[in-house]
mmCIF file of C-alpha atoms in Angstrom:
data_model
loop_
_atom_site.group_PDB
_atom_site.id
_atom_site.type_symbol
_atom_site.label_atom_id
_atom_site.label_comp_id
_atom_site.label_asym_id
_atom_site.label_seq_id
_atom_site.Cartn_x
_atom_site.Cartn_y
_atom_site.Cartn_z
ATOM 1 C CA MET A 996 0.000 0.000 0.000
ATOM 2 C CA ILE A 997 1.404 3.414 -0.981
ATOM 3 C CA ILE A 998 0.157 6.369 1.044
ATOM 4 C CA SER A 999 2.234 9.127 -0.532
ATOM 5 C CA ASP A 1000 4.806 9.624 -3.188
ATOM 6 C CA THR A 1001 7.658 10.731 -0.918
ATOM 7 C CA ASP A 1002 11.078 9.361 -0.187
ATOM 8 C CA TYR A 1003 10.783 10.182 3.522
ATOM 9 C CA ASP A 1004 9.870 7.635 6.135
ATOM 10 C CA ARG A 1005 7.709 8.658 9.105
ATOM 11 C CA LYS A 1006 10.660 9.389 11.384
ATOM 12 C CA GLN A 1007 12.160 11.746 8.798
ATOM 13 C CA LEU A 1008 8.821 13.489 8.393
ATOM 14 C CA ARG A 1009 8.555 13.974 12.171
ATOM 15 C CA THR A 1010 12.060 15.461 12.252
ATOM 16 C CA ALA A 1011 11.197 17.752 9.324
ATOM 17 C CA GLU A 1012 8.022 18.881 11.120
ATOM 18 C CA ASP A 1013 9.958 19.608 14.331
ATOM 19 C CA GLU A 1014 12.487 21.653 12.340
ATOM 20 C CA MET A 1015 9.678 23.537 10.636
ATOM 21 C CA TRP A 1016 7.974 24.530 13.914
ATOM 22 C CA SER A 1017 11.290 25.494 15.468
ATOM 23 C CA CYS A 1018 12.029 27.666 12.454
ATOM 24 C CA ILE A 1019 8.563 29.255 12.637
ATOM 25 C CA ARG A 1020 9.146 30.202 16.294
ATOM 26 C CA VAL A 1021 12.461 31.797 15.329
ATOM 27 C CA LEU A 1022 10.884 33.693 12.431
ATOM 28 C CA ASN A 1023 8.099 34.971 14.675
ATOM 29 C CA SER A 1024 10.623 36.106 17.273
ATOM 30 C CA LEU A 1025 12.643 37.904 14.622
ATOM 31 C CA GLY A 1026 9.501 39.656 13.372
ATOM 32 C CA ILE A 1027 9.631 37.940 9.980
ATOM 33 C CA SER A 1028 6.084 37.261 8.835
ATOM 34 C CA GLU A 1029 6.455 36.816 5.091
ATOM 35 C CA GLY A 1030 8.724 34.873 2.794
ATOM 36 C CA ILE A 1031 9.849 31.375 2.004
ATOM 37 C CA PHE A 1032 12.785 30.052 3.968
ATOM 38 C CA ALA A 1033 14.628 26.779 4.272
ATOM 39 C CA PRO A 1034 15.144 25.594 7.861
ATOM 40 C CA GLU A 1035 18.885 25.721 7.216
ATOM 41 C CA ASP A 1036 18.688 29.519 6.871
ATOM 42 C CA PHE A 1037 18.077 29.785 10.609
ATOM 43 C CA ALA A 1038 20.071 26.762 11.754
ATOM 44 C CA PRO A 1039 22.283 28.765 14.143
ATOM 45 C CA TYR A 1040 19.201 29.671 16.177
ATOM 46 C CA THR A 1041 17.400 26.348 16.002
ATOM 47 C CA ALA A 1042 20.598 24.412 16.692
ATOM 48 C CA MET A 1043 21.321 26.394 19.815
ATOM 49 C CA PHE A 1044 17.839 26.067 21.205
ATOM 50 C CA GLY A 1045 17.113 22.573 19.984
ATOM 51 C CA THR A 1046 20.166 20.499 20.773
ATOM 52 C CA ALA A 1047 21.680 21.867 23.976
ATOM 53 C CA PRO A 1048 19.311 24.295 25.675
ATOM 54 C CA GLU A 1049 21.028 24.041 29.060
ATOM 55 C CA GLN A 1050 24.406 24.860 27.527
ATOM 56 C CA THR A 1051 22.882 27.793 25.672
ATOM 57 C CA GLU A 1052 21.295 29.037 28.887
ATOM 58 C CA ARG A 1053 24.679 28.916 30.669
ATOM 59 C CA PHE A 1054 26.300 30.753 27.763
ATOM 60 C CA MET A 1055 23.691 33.519 27.856
ATOM 61 C CA HIS A 1056 23.945 33.804 31.641
ATOM 62 C CA ARG A 1057 27.736 34.036 31.524
ATOM 63 C CA MET A 1058 27.679 36.699 28.815
ATOM 64 C CA LEU A 1059 24.748 38.805 30.035
ATOM 65 C CA GLU A 1060 24.566 38.467 33.825
ATOM 66 C CA PRO A 1061 27.174 41.185 34.523
ATOM 67 C CA LEU A 1062 25.058 43.616 32.484
ATOM 68 C CA ARG A 1063 21.847 42.528 34.192
ATOM 69 C CA ARG A 1064 23.435 42.874 37.620
ATOM 70 C CA TRP A 1065 24.657 46.388 36.782
ATOM 71 C CA ASP A 1066 21.238 47.354 35.403
ATOM 72 C CA ARG A 1067 19.526 46.108 38.578
ATOM 73 C CA THR A 1068 21.857 47.832 41.017
ATOM 74 C CA HIS A 1069 22.222 51.104 39.111
ATOM 75 C CA SER A 1070 18.827 51.423 37.408
ATOM 76 C CA ALA A 1071 20.699 51.519 34.118
ATOM 77 C CA GLU A 1072 19.901 50.208 30.666
ATOM 78 C CA LEU A 1073 23.196 48.710 29.563
ATOM 79 C CA LEU A 1074 21.679 45.474 28.280
ATOM 80 C CA SER A 1075 19.051 47.173 26.139
ATOM 81 C CA THR A 1076 21.578 49.753 24.953
ATOM 82 C CA LEU A 1077 24.043 47.110 23.809
ATOM 83 C CA ARG A 1078 21.265 45.158 22.116
ATOM 84 C CA GLU A 1079 20.124 48.244 20.229
ATOM 85 C CA TYR A 1080 23.728 49.265 19.507
ATOM 86 C CA PHE A 1081 24.391 45.975 17.713
ATOM 87 C CA GLU A 1082 20.993 45.993 15.989
ATOM 88 C CA SER A 1083 21.727 49.524 14.769
ATOM 89 C CA GLY A 1084 24.934 48.438 13.077
ATOM 90 C CA MET A 1085 27.099 49.701 15.951
ATOM 91 C CA SER A 1086 26.099 53.281 15.156
ATOM 92 C CA ILE A 1087 25.858 55.474 18.234
ATOM 93 C CA ARG A 1088 23.633 57.974 16.449
ATOM 94 C CA ARG A 1089 21.158 55.324 15.204
ATOM 95 C CA THR A 1090 21.147 53.709 18.650
ATOM 96 C CA ALA A 1091 20.268 57.047 20.240
ATOM 97 C CA THR A 1092 17.514 57.633 17.695
ATOM 98 C CA GLN A 1093 16.010 54.161 18.167
ATOM 99 C CA MET A 1094 16.101 54.511 21.962
ATOM 100 C CA SER A 1095 14.897 58.135 21.932
ATOM 101 C CA VAL A 1096 17.883 59.305 23.997
ATOM 102 C CA HIS A 1097 20.715 61.763 23.413
ATOM 103 C CA VAL A 1098 23.875 60.579 21.660
ATOM 104 C CA ASN A 1099 25.885 61.379 24.800
ATOM 105 C CA THR A 1100 23.642 59.054 26.819
ATOM 106 C CA VAL A 1101 24.531 56.174 24.498
ATOM 107 C CA LYS A 1102 28.233 57.070 24.697
ATOM 108 C CA GLN A 1103 28.084 57.098 28.509
ATOM 109 C CA ARG A 1104 26.318 53.744 28.587
ATOM 110 C CA LEU A 1105 28.901 52.215 26.250
ATOM 111 C CA GLU A 1106 31.659 53.549 28.522
ATOM 112 C CA ARG A 1107 29.923 51.876 31.458
ATOM 113 C CA ALA A 1108 29.794 48.654 29.444
ATOM 114 C CA ASP A 1109 33.589 48.962 29.209
ATOM 115 C CA LEU A 1110 33.707 49.036 33.018
ATOM 116 C CA VAL A 1111 31.339 46.094 33.426
ATOM 117 C CA LEU A 1112 32.582 43.841 30.610
ATOM 118 C CA GLY A 1113 36.093 45.152 30.065
ATOM 119 C CA GLN A 1114 37.086 46.835 26.831
ATOM 120 C CA GLU A 1115 37.618 43.480 25.116
ATOM 121 C CA TRP A 1116 33.854 43.251 24.507
ATOM 122 C CA LYS A 1117 34.579 45.318 21.390
ATOM 123 C CA THR A 1118 37.014 42.805 19.892
ATOM 124 C CA PRO A 1119 35.538 40.864 16.955
ATOM 125 C CA ASP A 1120 35.254 37.490 18.707
ATOM 126 C CA ARG A 1121 33.882 38.840 21.965
ATOM 127 C CA ALA A 1122 31.490 41.218 20.175
ATOM 128 C CA PHE A 1123 30.229 38.299 18.075
ATOM 129 C CA ARG A 1124 29.560 36.169 21.156
ATOM 130 C CA LEU A 1125 27.893 39.072 22.928
ATOM 131 C CA GLN A 1126 25.674 39.701 19.900
ATOM 132 C CA VAL A 1127 24.707 36.025 19.786
ATOM 133 C CA ALA A 1128 23.863 36.055 23.507
ATOM 134 C CA LEU A 1129 21.775 39.207 23.111
ATOM 135 C CA ARG A 1130 19.878 37.801 20.117
ATOM 136 C CA LEU A 1131 19.277 34.477 21.849
ATOM 137 C CA ASP A 1132 18.064 36.300 24.932
ATOM 138 C CA LYS A 1133 15.604 38.225 22.770
ATOM 139 C CA LEU A 1134 14.395 34.995 21.158
ATOM 140 C CA LYS A 1135 14.244 33.048 24.426
ATOM 141 C CA SER A 1136 10.778 34.211 25.345
ATOM 142 C CA SER A 1137 9.265 32.453 22.332
ATOM 143 C CA PHE A 1138 10.703 29.016 23.102
#
């Protein structure tokens, strides 16, 4: 008896469905509501949340907790400022515009980030990991 004309067995179909729903959650979190995408396009996100969530959680905690702690104790907005700074292409002016604050406010917050994280947060590798942690933290609420 042939049910469908596909080369996939049931287990492969279940895996494909899981990947699809994981990808849909990522797309929703990123605010992408239109388009056709292959699951592989968003594999960095789905891989991090799907295969080792506890390791991802530790990574995010390690990268972001110093900023959260500073924000809590100083009523600051370092975490949101860094998130917007990266999302604005590391432009201080665009960050200020997006956050509706003065350019000097963004500069002061970035200087405080230097104190909290050390100036090495600006190096390519560290900045990449910080950006990943910030993006994952933003997506976390949807998973």
